[in-house]
mmCIF file of N, CA and C in Angstrom:
data_model
loop_
_atom_site.group_PDB
_atom_site.id
_atom_site.type_symbol
_atom_site.label_atom_id
_atom_site.label_comp_id
_atom_site.label_asym_id
_atom_site.label_seq_id
_atom_site.Cartn_x
_atom_site.Cartn_y
_atom_site.Cartn_z
ATOM 1 N N UNK A 1 9.807 -13.363 -4.677
ATOM 2 C CA UNK A 1 8.543 -13.053 -3.784
ATOM 3 C C UNK A 1 7.803 -13.525 -4.631
ATOM 4 N N UNK A 2 7.012 -14.419 -4.100
ATOM 5 C CA UNK A 2 5.905 -14.736 -5.490
ATOM 6 C C UNK A 2 4.606 -13.496 -4.841
ATOM 7 N N UNK A 3 4.347 -13.209 -6.078
ATOM 8 C CA UNK A 3 3.235 -12.637 -5.514
ATOM 9 C C UNK A 3 1.977 -12.975 -5.616
ATOM 10 N N UNK A 4 1.955 -14.148 -6.026
ATOM 11 C CA UNK A 4 0.490 -14.655 -6.049
ATOM 12 C C UNK A 4 0.334 -15.572 -5.050
ATOM 13 N N UNK A 5 1.102 -15.738 -4.379
ATOM 14 C CA UNK A 5 1.604 -17.069 -2.670
ATOM 15 C C UNK A 5 1.628 -15.986 -1.594
ATOM 16 N N UNK A 6 1.130 -14.730 -1.058
ATOM 17 C CA UNK A 6 1.437 -14.142 -0.600
ATOM 18 C C UNK A 6 0.830 -14.818 1.128
ATOM 19 N N UNK A 7 0.778 -14.688 2.132
ATOM 20 C CA UNK A 7 0.107 -14.735 3.690
ATOM 21 C C UNK A 7 -0.085 -13.887 4.128
ATOM 22 N N UNK A 8 -0.610 -14.126 5.567
ATOM 23 C CA UNK A 8 -1.265 -13.300 5.905
ATOM 24 C C UNK A 8 -0.010 -12.594 6.901
ATOM 25 N N UNK A 9 0.450 -13.592 6.799
ATOM 26 C CA UNK A 9 2.221 -13.268 8.451
ATOM 27 C C UNK A 9 3.293 -12.318 7.341
ATOM 28 N N UNK A 10 2.730 -12.030 6.001
ATOM 29 C CA UNK A 10 4.090 -11.067 5.593
ATOM 30 C C UNK A 10 3.914 -10.018 5.308
ATOM 31 N N UNK A 11 3.101 -9.080 6.475
ATOM 32 C CA UNK A 11 2.506 -8.311 6.701
ATOM 33 C C UNK A 11 2.459 -8.170 7.939
ATOM 34 N N UNK A 12 2.904 -6.414 8.135
ATOM 35 C CA UNK A 12 3.192 -5.932 9.371
ATOM 36 C C UNK A 12 2.053 -4.884 9.748
ATOM 37 N N UNK A 13 1.250 -4.399 9.104
ATOM 38 C CA UNK A 13 0.356 -2.893 9.115
ATOM 39 C C UNK A 13 -0.240 -3.651 8.402
ATOM 40 N N UNK A 14 -1.424 -2.896 8.676
ATOM 41 C CA UNK A 14 -3.321 -3.945 8.199
ATOM 42 C C UNK A 14 -3.683 -2.478 8.858
ATOM 43 N N UNK A 15 -5.070 -2.493 7.570
ATOM 44 C CA UNK A 15 -6.182 -1.464 7.784
ATOM 45 C C UNK A 15 -7.266 -2.260 6.163
ATOM 46 N N UNK A 16 -8.698 -2.168 7.871
ATOM 47 C CA UNK A 16 -9.734 -2.434 7.494
ATOM 48 C C UNK A 16 -10.489 -1.293 6.485
ATOM 49 N N UNK A 17 -11.524 -2.496 5.337
ATOM 50 C CA UNK A 17 -11.649 -1.122 4.187
ATOM 51 C C UNK A 17 -12.292 -2.097 3.731
ATOM 52 N N UNK A 18 -14.361 -0.839 4.218
ATOM 53 C CA UNK A 18 -15.246 -1.949 3.156
ATOM 54 C C UNK A 18 -15.568 -1.572 1.538
ATOM 55 N N UNK A 19 -15.641 -2.341 0.659
ATOM 56 C CA UNK A 19 -16.183 -1.776 -0.779
ATOM 57 C C UNK A 19 -17.244 -0.751 -0.170
ATOM 58 N N UNK A 20 -17.723 0.232 -1.619
ATOM 59 C CA UNK A 20 -18.464 1.250 -1.920
ATOM 60 C C UNK A 20 -19.277 0.630 -3.181
ATOM 61 N N UNK A 21 -20.468 0.833 -3.098
ATOM 62 C CA UNK A 21 -21.177 0.794 -4.270
ATOM 63 C C UNK A 21 -20.559 0.934 -5.783
ATOM 64 N N UNK A 22 -19.845 2.220 -5.536
ATOM 65 C CA UNK A 22 -19.755 3.319 -6.557
ATOM 66 C C UNK A 22 -18.389 2.252 -7.008
ATOM 67 N N UNK A 23 -17.511 1.883 -6.275
ATOM 68 C CA UNK A 23 -16.619 0.818 -6.844
ATOM 69 C C UNK A 23 -16.822 -0.924 -7.939
ATOM 70 N N UNK A 24 -17.415 -0.657 -8.030
ATOM 71 C CA UNK A 24 -18.195 -2.416 -8.812
ATOM 72 C C UNK A 24 -18.020 -1.398 -10.332
ATOM 73 N N UNK A 25 -17.719 -1.935 -11.030
ATOM 74 C CA UNK A 25 -17.786 -2.205 -12.565
ATOM 75 C C UNK A 25 -19.344 -2.481 -12.929
ATOM 76 N N UNK A 26 -19.401 -2.353 -14.909
ATOM 77 C CA UNK A 26 -20.029 -3.269 -15.134
ATOM 78 C C UNK A 26 -20.389 -4.845 -15.585
ATOM 79 N N UNK A 27 -19.652 -4.802 -14.995
ATOM 80 C CA UNK A 27 -19.141 -6.800 -15.351
ATOM 81 C C UNK A 27 -19.697 -7.027 -13.894
ATOM 82 N N UNK A 28 -19.790 -6.255 -12.735
ATOM 83 C CA UNK A 28 -20.696 -6.793 -11.494
ATOM 84 C C UNK A 28 -19.782 -7.241 -10.236
ATOM 85 N N UNK A 29 -18.581 -7.159 -10.821
ATOM 86 C CA UNK A 29 -17.241 -7.192 -9.948
ATOM 87 C C UNK A 29 -16.446 -5.598 -9.421
ATOM 88 N N UNK A 30 -15.695 -5.281 -8.160
ATOM 89 C CA UNK A 30 -15.228 -4.377 -7.758
ATOM 90 C C UNK A 30 -13.780 -3.647 -8.819
ATOM 91 N N UNK A 31 -13.887 -2.780 -10.202
ATOM 92 C CA UNK A 31 -13.095 -2.520 -10.939
ATOM 93 C C UNK A 31 -11.937 -2.210 -10.517
ATOM 94 N N UNK A 32 -10.901 -3.117 -11.185
ATOM 95 C CA UNK A 32 -8.927 -2.685 -11.107
ATOM 96 C C UNK A 32 -8.592 -1.639 -10.415
ATOM 97 N N UNK A 33 -9.317 -0.209 -10.139
ATOM 98 C CA UNK A 33 -9.095 0.470 -9.812
ATOM 99 C C UNK A 33 -9.034 0.824 -8.444
ATOM 100 N N UNK A 34 -10.666 0.609 -7.802
ATOM 101 C CA UNK A 34 -10.584 0.822 -6.703
ATOM 102 C C UNK A 34 -9.370 -0.291 -5.980
ATOM 103 N N UNK A 35 -9.397 -1.019 -5.970
ATOM 104 C CA UNK A 35 -7.773 -2.135 -5.272
ATOM 105 C C UNK A 35 -6.613 -1.075 -4.967
ATOM 106 N N UNK A 36 -6.498 -0.221 -6.267
ATOM 107 C CA UNK A 36 -5.618 0.697 -6.371
ATOM 108 C C UNK A 36 -5.287 1.671 -4.973
ATOM 109 N N UNK A 37 -7.051 2.075 -4.878
ATOM 110 C CA UNK A 37 -7.673 3.513 -4.015
ATOM 111 C C UNK A 37 -7.692 2.704 -2.176
ATOM 112 N N UNK A 38 -7.731 1.559 -2.467
ATOM 113 C CA UNK A 38 -7.725 1.164 -0.885
ATOM 114 C C UNK A 38 -6.430 0.563 -0.445
ATOM 115 N N UNK A 39 -5.549 0.114 -1.291
ATOM 116 C CA UNK A 39 -4.262 0.026 -0.928
ATOM 117 C C UNK A 39 -2.987 1.464 -0.695
ATOM 118 N N UNK A 40 -3.882 2.557 -1.693
ATOM 119 C CA UNK A 40 -3.044 3.714 -1.017
ATOM 120 C C UNK A 40 -3.707 4.584 -0.199
ATOM 121 N N UNK A 41 -5.088 4.365 -0.082
ATOM 122 C CA UNK A 41 -5.104 4.796 1.651
ATOM 123 C C UNK A 41 -4.906 4.218 2.505
ATOM 124 N N UNK A 42 -4.731 2.733 2.635
ATOM 125 C CA UNK A 42 -3.898 1.675 3.557
ATOM 126 C C UNK A 42 -2.643 2.280 4.181
ATOM 127 N N UNK A 43 -2.055 2.783 2.608
ATOM 128 C CA UNK A 43 -0.359 2.951 3.106
ATOM 129 C C UNK A 43 -0.562 4.337 3.770
ATOM 130 N N UNK A 44 -1.070 5.274 3.507
ATOM 131 C CA UNK A 44 -1.509 6.707 4.521
ATOM 132 C C UNK A 44 -1.368 6.399 6.044
ATOM 133 N N UNK A 45 -2.210 5.291 6.216
ATOM 134 C CA UNK A 45 -2.278 4.647 7.402
ATOM 135 C C UNK A 45 -0.944 4.571 7.816
ATOM 136 N N UNK A 46 -0.478 3.339 7.280
ATOM 137 C CA UNK A 46 1.250 3.217 7.642
ATOM 138 C C UNK A 46 2.335 4.179 7.994
ATOM 139 N N UNK A 47 2.225 5.542 7.101
ATOM 140 C CA UNK A 47 2.973 6.738 7.543
ATOM 141 C C UNK A 47 2.109 6.949 8.812
ATOM 142 N N UNK A 48 0.965 7.235 9.220
ATOM 143 C CA UNK A 48 0.198 7.651 10.567
ATOM 144 C C UNK A 48 0.940 6.550 11.657
ATOM 145 N N UNK A 49 0.655 5.152 11.084
ATOM 146 C CA UNK A 49 1.489 4.116 12.368
ATOM 147 C C UNK A 49 2.824 4.565 12.824
ATOM 148 N N UNK A 50 3.068 4.715 11.935
ATOM 149 C CA UNK A 50 5.064 5.244 11.712
ATOM 150 C C UNK A 50 5.440 6.234 12.427
ATOM 151 N N UNK A 51 4.076 7.365 13.409
ATOM 152 C CA UNK A 51 4.895 8.688 13.898
ATOM 153 C C UNK A 51 4.627 9.701 12.598
ATOM 154 N N UNK A 52 4.190 9.575 11.364
ATOM 155 C CA UNK A 52 4.230 10.841 10.693
ATOM 156 C C UNK A 52 2.954 11.191 10.947
ATOM 157 N N UNK A 53 1.821 12.639 10.577
ATOM 158 C CA UNK A 53 0.572 12.604 10.781
ATOM 159 C C UNK A 53 0.351 12.913 9.657
ATOM 160 N N UNK A 54 0.664 11.480 9.036
ATOM 161 C CA UNK A 54 -0.172 11.728 7.368
ATOM 162 C C UNK A 54 1.032 11.594 6.087
ATOM 163 N N UNK A 55 0.585 11.803 4.790
ATOM 164 C CA UNK A 55 1.722 12.007 4.320
ATOM 165 C C UNK A 55 0.954 13.034 3.087
ATOM 166 N N UNK A 56 1.792 13.931 3.160
ATOM 167 C CA UNK A 56 0.956 15.126 2.306
ATOM 168 C C UNK A 56 2.075 16.220 1.692
ATOM 169 N N UNK A 57 1.909 16.747 0.423
ATOM 170 C CA UNK A 57 3.452 17.880 0.071
ATOM 171 C C UNK A 57 3.859 19.197 0.949
ATOM 172 N N UNK A 58 3.298 19.326 1.209
ATOM 173 C CA UNK A 58 3.695 20.682 2.568
ATOM 174 C C UNK A 58 4.341 19.744 3.591
ATOM 175 N N UNK A 59 5.108 18.920 3.607
ATOM 176 C CA UNK A 59 5.431 18.267 4.571
ATOM 177 C C UNK A 59 7.471 18.092 4.365
ATOM 178 N N UNK A 60 7.896 18.073 5.036
ATOM 179 C CA UNK A 60 9.996 18.619 4.745
ATOM 180 C C UNK A 60 10.068 16.917 3.852
ATOM 181 N N UNK A 61 9.112 16.267 4.632
ATOM 182 C CA UNK A 61 9.413 14.740 4.267
ATOM 183 C C UNK A 61 8.229 13.741 4.124
ATOM 184 N N UNK A 62 7.917 13.684 2.695
ATOM 185 C CA UNK A 62 6.926 13.268 2.090
ATOM 186 C C UNK A 62 7.198 11.930 1.038
ATOM 187 N N UNK A 63 6.928 11.369 -0.033
ATOM 188 C CA UNK A 63 7.185 10.345 -0.761
ATOM 189 C C UNK A 63 6.398 10.482 -1.760
ATOM 190 N N UNK A 64 6.565 9.812 -2.727
ATOM 191 C CA UNK A 64 5.923 10.107 -4.197
ATOM 192 C C UNK A 64 5.590 8.590 -4.756
ATOM 193 N N UNK A 65 5.225 8.340 -5.193
ATOM 194 C CA UNK A 65 4.659 6.674 -6.370
ATOM 195 C C UNK A 65 6.054 6.392 -7.714
ATOM 196 N N UNK A 66 6.725 5.848 -7.699
ATOM 197 C CA UNK A 66 7.800 5.397 -8.694
ATOM 198 C C UNK A 66 7.118 4.335 -9.537
ATOM 199 N N UNK A 67 7.035 3.805 -8.868
ATOM 200 C CA UNK A 67 6.623 3.008 -9.942
ATOM 201 C C UNK A 67 5.526 1.204 -8.777
ATOM 202 N N UNK A 68 4.958 0.827 -9.842
ATOM 203 C CA UNK A 68 3.777 -0.331 -9.343
ATOM 204 C C UNK A 68 3.946 -1.368 -9.673
ATOM 205 N N UNK A 69 3.712 -2.717 -9.393
ATOM 206 C CA UNK A 69 3.266 -4.203 -9.828
ATOM 207 C C UNK A 69 2.103 -4.874 -9.254
ATOM 208 N N UNK A 70 1.045 -4.946 -10.070
ATOM 209 C CA UNK A 70 0.051 -5.363 -9.621
ATOM 210 C C UNK A 70 -0.027 -6.569 -10.227
ATOM 211 N N UNK A 71 -0.844 -7.743 -9.279
ATOM 212 C CA UNK A 71 -1.172 -8.793 -9.501
ATOM 213 C C UNK A 71 -2.873 -8.870 -8.931
ATOM 214 N N UNK A 72 -3.932 -8.987 -9.859
ATOM 215 C CA UNK A 72 -5.122 -8.954 -9.632
ATOM 216 C C UNK A 72 -5.176 -10.587 -9.911
ATOM 217 N N UNK A 73 -5.968 -11.267 -8.444
ATOM 218 C CA UNK A 73 -5.854 -12.647 -8.308
ATOM 219 C C UNK A 73 -7.078 -12.970 -8.585
ATOM 220 N N UNK A 74 -7.992 -12.737 -8.096
ATOM 221 C CA UNK A 74 -9.478 -13.095 -8.118
ATOM 222 C C UNK A 74 -10.362 -12.203 -8.085
ATOM 223 N N UNK A 75 -12.067 -12.233 -8.523
ATOM 224 C CA UNK A 75 -12.808 -11.387 -8.451
ATOM 225 C C UNK A 75 -13.613 -11.009 -6.718
ATOM 226 N N UNK A 76 -14.054 -9.934 -7.254
ATOM 227 C CA UNK A 76 -14.629 -9.705 -5.526
ATOM 228 C C UNK A 76 -16.028 -8.579 -5.560
ATOM 229 N N UNK A 77 -16.747 -8.889 -5.143
ATOM 230 C CA UNK A 77 -18.196 -8.491 -5.258
ATOM 231 C C UNK A 77 -18.682 -7.873 -4.434
ATOM 232 N N UNK A 78 -19.759 -6.443 -4.521
ATOM 233 C CA UNK A 78 -19.887 -5.744 -3.616
ATOM 234 C C UNK A 78 -21.391 -6.264 -3.121
ATOM 235 N N UNK A 79 -21.314 -6.129 -1.966
ATOM 236 C CA UNK A 79 -21.064 -5.712 -0.743
ATOM 237 C C UNK A 79 -19.436 -6.375 0.109
ATOM 238 N N UNK A 80 -18.464 -6.105 0.547
ATOM 239 C CA UNK A 80 -17.022 -7.039 1.083
ATOM 240 C C UNK A 80 -16.548 -6.328 1.720
ATOM 241 N N UNK A 81 -16.073 -6.955 2.902
ATOM 242 C CA UNK A 81 -15.118 -6.810 4.045
ATOM 243 C C UNK A 81 -14.154 -6.632 3.693
ATOM 244 N N UNK A 82 -12.972 -5.666 3.343
ATOM 245 C CA UNK A 82 -11.617 -6.133 3.226
ATOM 246 C C UNK A 82 -10.639 -6.086 4.067
ATOM 247 N N UNK A 83 -9.319 -6.126 4.148
ATOM 248 C CA UNK A 83 -8.477 -6.279 4.960
ATOM 249 C C UNK A 83 -7.066 -5.820 4.004
ATOM 250 N N UNK A 84 -6.653 -4.747 4.677
ATOM 251 C CA UNK A 84 -5.618 -4.600 3.693
ATOM 252 C C UNK A 84 -3.999 -4.376 4.243
ATOM 253 N N UNK A 85 -3.262 -5.563 3.809
ATOM 254 C CA UNK A 85 -1.174 -5.797 4.421
ATOM 255 C C UNK A 85 -0.363 -5.097 3.460
ATOM 256 N N UNK A 86 0.415 -4.813 4.590
ATOM 257 C CA UNK A 86 1.562 -3.300 4.148
ATOM 258 C C UNK A 86 2.723 -4.470 5.051
ATOM 259 N N UNK A 87 3.988 -3.676 4.687
ATOM 260 C CA UNK A 87 4.989 -4.917 5.198
ATOM 261 C C UNK A 87 6.084 -3.930 3.941
ATOM 262 N N UNK A 88 6.540 -2.934 4.279
ATOM 263 C CA UNK A 88 8.337 -2.279 4.029
ATOM 264 C C UNK A 88 9.236 -3.157 4.049
ATOM 265 N N UNK A 89 9.231 -3.850 2.488
ATOM 266 C CA UNK A 89 10.150 -4.850 1.990
ATOM 267 C C UNK A 89 11.597 -4.649 1.612
ATOM 268 N N UNK A 90 11.997 -3.193 1.672
ATOM 269 C CA UNK A 90 12.986 -2.999 1.082
ATOM 270 C C UNK A 90 13.150 -1.801 1.338
ATOM 271 N N UNK A 91 14.953 -1.333 1.674
ATOM 272 C CA UNK A 91 14.921 0.524 2.441
ATOM 273 C C UNK A 91 16.277 0.442 1.364
ATOM 274 N N UNK A 92 15.800 1.765 0.724
ATOM 275 C CA UNK A 92 17.484 2.273 -0.050
ATOM 276 C C UNK A 92 17.500 3.466 0.487
ATOM 277 N N UNK A 93 18.449 4.609 -0.016
ATOM 278 C CA UNK A 93 19.025 5.444 0.384
ATOM 279 C C UNK A 93 18.279 6.985 0.093
ATOM 280 N N UNK A 94 17.307 6.030 -0.817
ATOM 281 C CA UNK A 94 15.902 7.479 -1.526
ATOM 282 C C UNK A 94 14.645 6.825 -1.408
ATOM 283 N N UNK A 95 14.552 5.595 -1.039
ATOM 284 C CA UNK A 95 13.701 4.879 -1.967
ATOM 285 C C UNK A 95 13.401 3.884 -0.890
ATOM 286 N N UNK A 96 11.862 3.325 -0.724
ATOM 287 C CA UNK A 96 11.821 1.747 -0.206
ATOM 288 C C UNK A 96 10.268 1.261 -1.061
ATOM 289 N N UNK A 97 10.313 0.063 -0.747
ATOM 290 C CA UNK A 97 9.233 -0.061 -1.134
ATOM 291 C C UNK A 97 8.061 -1.754 -0.339
ATOM 292 N N UNK A 98 6.963 -0.833 -0.807
ATOM 293 C CA UNK A 98 5.951 -1.107 -0.068
ATOM 294 C C UNK A 98 5.395 -2.514 -0.211
ATOM 295 N N UNK A 99 5.568 -4.113 0.278
ATOM 296 C CA UNK A 99 4.674 -5.048 -0.504
ATOM 297 C C UNK A 99 3.052 -5.002 -0.038
ATOM 298 N N UNK A 100 2.349 -5.231 -0.856
ATOM 299 C CA UNK A 100 0.711 -4.604 -0.494
ATOM 300 C C UNK A 100 0.119 -5.976 -0.411
ATOM 301 N N UNK A 101 -1.089 -6.146 -0.054
ATOM 302 C CA UNK A 101 -1.944 -7.506 -0.295
ATOM 303 C C UNK A 101 -3.374 -7.062 0.054
ATOM 304 N N UNK A 102 -4.658 -7.717 -0.464
ATOM 305 C CA UNK A 102 -5.378 -7.326 -0.026
ATOM 306 C C UNK A 102 -6.498 -8.450 0.101
ATOM 307 N N UNK A 103 -6.585 -8.795 0.903
ATOM 308 C CA UNK A 103 -8.276 -9.707 1.503
ATOM 309 C C UNK A 103 -9.349 -9.823 1.599
ATOM 310 N N UNK A 104 -9.887 -10.719 1.544
ATOM 311 C CA UNK A 104 -11.471 -10.722 1.951
ATOM 312 C C UNK A 104 -11.150 -10.848 3.341
ATOM 313 N N UNK A 105 -12.263 -10.130 4.499
ATOM 314 C CA UNK A 105 -12.145 -10.455 5.524
ATOM 315 C C UNK A 105 -12.287 -11.881 5.945
ATOM 316 N N UNK A 106 -11.291 -12.549 6.719
ATOM 317 C CA UNK A 106 -11.143 -14.267 6.977
ATOM 318 C C UNK A 106 -10.942 -15.046 5.693
ATOM 319 N N UNK A 107 -10.219 -14.969 5.079
ATOM 320 C CA UNK A 107 -9.624 -15.307 3.971
ATOM 321 C C UNK A 107 -8.115 -15.376 4.201
ATOM 322 N N UNK A 108 -8.073 -16.191 3.794
ATOM 323 C CA UNK A 108 -6.096 -16.732 3.989
ATOM 324 C C UNK A 108 -5.610 -16.172 2.277
ATOM 325 N N UNK A 109 -5.575 -16.475 0.858
ATOM 326 C CA UNK A 109 -5.743 -16.276 0.203
ATOM 327 C C UNK A 109 -6.248 -14.512 -0.300
ATOM 328 N N UNK A 110 -4.998 -13.757 -1.050
ATOM 329 C CA UNK A 110 -5.107 -12.474 -1.052
ATOM 330 C C UNK A 110 -5.388 -12.157 -2.849
ATOM 331 N N UNK A 111 -6.945 -11.371 -3.080
ATOM 332 C CA UNK A 111 -7.403 -11.161 -4.020
ATOM 333 C C UNK A 111 -6.528 -10.386 -4.740
ATOM 334 N N UNK A 112 -5.697 -9.357 -3.975
ATOM 335 C CA UNK A 112 -4.711 -8.561 -5.010
ATOM 336 C C UNK A 112 -3.392 -8.379 -4.108
ATOM 337 N N UNK A 113 -2.696 -8.263 -5.152
ATOM 338 C CA UNK A 113 -0.893 -8.109 -4.235
ATOM 339 C C UNK A 113 -0.687 -7.117 -5.335
ATOM 340 N N UNK A 114 0.268 -5.954 -4.359
ATOM 341 C CA UNK A 114 1.175 -5.209 -5.289
ATOM 342 C C UNK A 114 2.726 -4.847 -4.978
ATOM 343 N N UNK A 115 3.552 -4.608 -5.307
ATOM 344 C CA UNK A 115 4.578 -4.055 -5.052
ATOM 345 C C UNK A 115 4.840 -2.464 -5.308
ATOM 346 N N UNK A 116 4.755 -1.577 -4.389
ATOM 347 C CA UNK A 116 4.932 -0.063 -4.817
ATOM 348 C C UNK A 116 6.490 0.359 -4.512
ATOM 349 N N UNK A 117 7.022 1.004 -5.740
ATOM 350 C CA UNK A 117 8.266 1.622 -5.145
ATOM 351 C C UNK A 117 7.665 3.167 -4.741
ATOM 352 N N UNK A 118 8.459 4.070 -3.873
ATOM 353 C CA UNK A 118 8.281 5.018 -2.833
ATOM 354 C C UNK A 118 9.355 5.300 -3.411
ATOM 355 N N UNK A 119 9.685 6.568 -3.782
ATOM 356 C CA UNK A 119 10.670 7.420 -3.438
ATOM 357 C C UNK A 119 10.429 8.698 -2.002
ATOM 358 N N UNK A 120 11.260 8.932 -0.985
ATOM 359 C CA UNK A 120 11.052 10.112 -0.317
ATOM 360 C C UNK A 120 10.988 11.090 -1.125
ATOM 361 N N UNK A 121 10.458 11.852 -0.986
ATOM 362 C CA UNK A 121 10.355 13.464 -1.222
ATOM 363 C C UNK A 121 9.839 14.516 -0.593
ATOM 364 N N UNK A 122 10.887 16.008 -1.137
ATOM 365 C CA UNK A 122 10.489 16.795 -0.816
ATOM 366 C C UNK A 122 10.223 18.130 -1.926
ATOM 367 N N UNK A 123 8.527 18.016 -1.677
ATOM 368 C CA UNK A 123 7.758 18.835 -2.875
ATOM 369 C C UNK A 123 8.201 20.189 -2.897
ATOM 370 N N UNK A 124 8.940 20.738 -1.970
ATOM 371 C CA UNK A 124 9.177 21.933 -2.356
ATOM 372 C C UNK A 124 10.500 22.541 -2.809
ATOM 373 N N UNK A 125 11.455 21.361 -2.741
ATOM 374 C CA UNK A 125 12.938 21.181 -3.391
ATOM 375 C C UNK A 125 12.674 20.566 -4.691
ATOM 376 N N UNK A 126 11.314 19.662 -4.881
ATOM 377 C CA UNK A 126 11.023 18.869 -6.197
ATOM 378 C C UNK A 126 12.045 17.951 -6.148
ATOM 379 N N UNK A 127 12.975 17.411 -5.297
ATOM 380 C CA UNK A 127 13.968 16.524 -5.659
ATOM 381 C C UNK A 127 13.663 15.204 -4.624
ATOM 382 N N UNK A 128 14.183 14.370 -4.850
ATOM 383 C CA UNK A 128 14.186 12.590 -3.784
ATOM 384 C C UNK A 128 15.369 13.350 -2.674
ATOM 385 N N UNK A 129 14.924 13.029 -1.624
ATOM 386 C CA UNK A 129 15.574 13.064 0.184
ATOM 387 C C UNK A 129 15.671 11.711 0.782
ATOM 388 N N UNK A 130 16.730 11.388 1.369
ATOM 389 C CA UNK A 130 16.905 10.162 2.038
ATOM 390 C C UNK A 130 15.513 9.793 2.806
ATOM 391 N N UNK A 131 15.452 7.849 3.045
ATOM 392 C CA UNK A 131 14.045 7.865 3.813
ATOM 393 C C UNK A 131 14.456 8.000 5.046
ATOM 394 N N UNK A 132 13.212 8.689 5.271
ATOM 395 C CA UNK A 132 13.039 9.462 6.893
ATOM 396 C C UNK A 132 13.581 8.651 7.982
ATOM 397 N N UNK A 133 13.855 9.073 8.898
ATOM 398 C CA UNK A 133 14.045 8.490 9.639
ATOM 399 C C UNK A 133 13.516 7.330 10.342
ATOM 400 N N UNK A 134 11.843 7.780 10.412
ATOM 401 C CA UNK A 134 11.279 7.057 11.304
ATOM 402 C C UNK A 134 10.882 5.535 10.707
ATOM 403 N N UNK A 135 10.895 5.911 8.807
ATOM 404 C CA UNK A 135 10.551 4.619 8.462
ATOM 405 C C UNK A 135 12.255 3.659 8.867
ATOM 406 N N UNK A 136 13.573 3.885 8.437
ATOM 407 C CA UNK A 136 14.567 3.420 8.974
ATOM 408 C C UNK A 136 14.917 2.500 10.431
ATOM 409 N N UNK A 137 13.866 3.846 11.144
ATOM 410 C CA UNK A 137 14.304 3.019 12.655
ATOM 411 C C UNK A 137 13.104 1.575 12.463
ATOM 412 N N UNK A 138 11.351 2.212 12.520
ATOM 413 C CA UNK A 138 10.541 1.114 13.073
ATOM 414 C C UNK A 138 10.543 -0.122 11.732
ATOM 415 N N UNK A 139 11.768 0.169 10.627
ATOM 416 C CA UNK A 139 12.125 -1.553 10.081
ATOM 417 C C UNK A 139 13.365 -1.038 10.010
ATOM 418 N N UNK A 140 14.402 -1.342 11.504
ATOM 419 C CA UNK A 140 15.167 -1.393 11.139
ATOM 420 C C UNK A 140 15.916 -2.853 10.866
ATOM 421 N N UNK A 141 14.835 -3.837 10.608
ATOM 422 C CA UNK A 141 15.270 -5.345 10.436
ATOM 423 C C UNK A 141 15.693 -5.126 8.726
ATOM 424 N N UNK A 142 15.209 -4.578 7.740
ATOM 425 C CA UNK A 142 15.113 -4.387 7.077
ATOM 426 C C UNK A 142 16.703 -4.427 6.275
ATOM 427 N N UNK A 143 17.216 -5.292 5.727
ATOM 428 C CA UNK A 143 18.572 -4.605 5.465
ATOM 429 C C UNK A 143 18.733 -3.862 3.504
#
């Protein structure tokens, strides 16, 4: 997968995000950590779209981030309206991958892309669990 040449059509779920003044760094562009926050907030919205009430540790079926591979492709200055795309691109027994990219609203090329490896997790038992049915059912075309 070419993380630098993703297109809008590569994504199934979308979330609009506006930059905030505090997201800028001393160099006048968005700080690298701001993109992670945008993608995390959008990822929680995906769970809601899949039928979960959100994602929290008090739920029997939750998730935990196992790893991420992030590519910063171009600078963004505040203020900007962004759109974050997500797609579940792999489902395993206890884990799945979220492909994500941040686009400036109306632009065709992403400014940041990432692959997040998620583990289905039960915080009370402190262990991995099978990927929840709503994720498997809504994403049944993924092998």
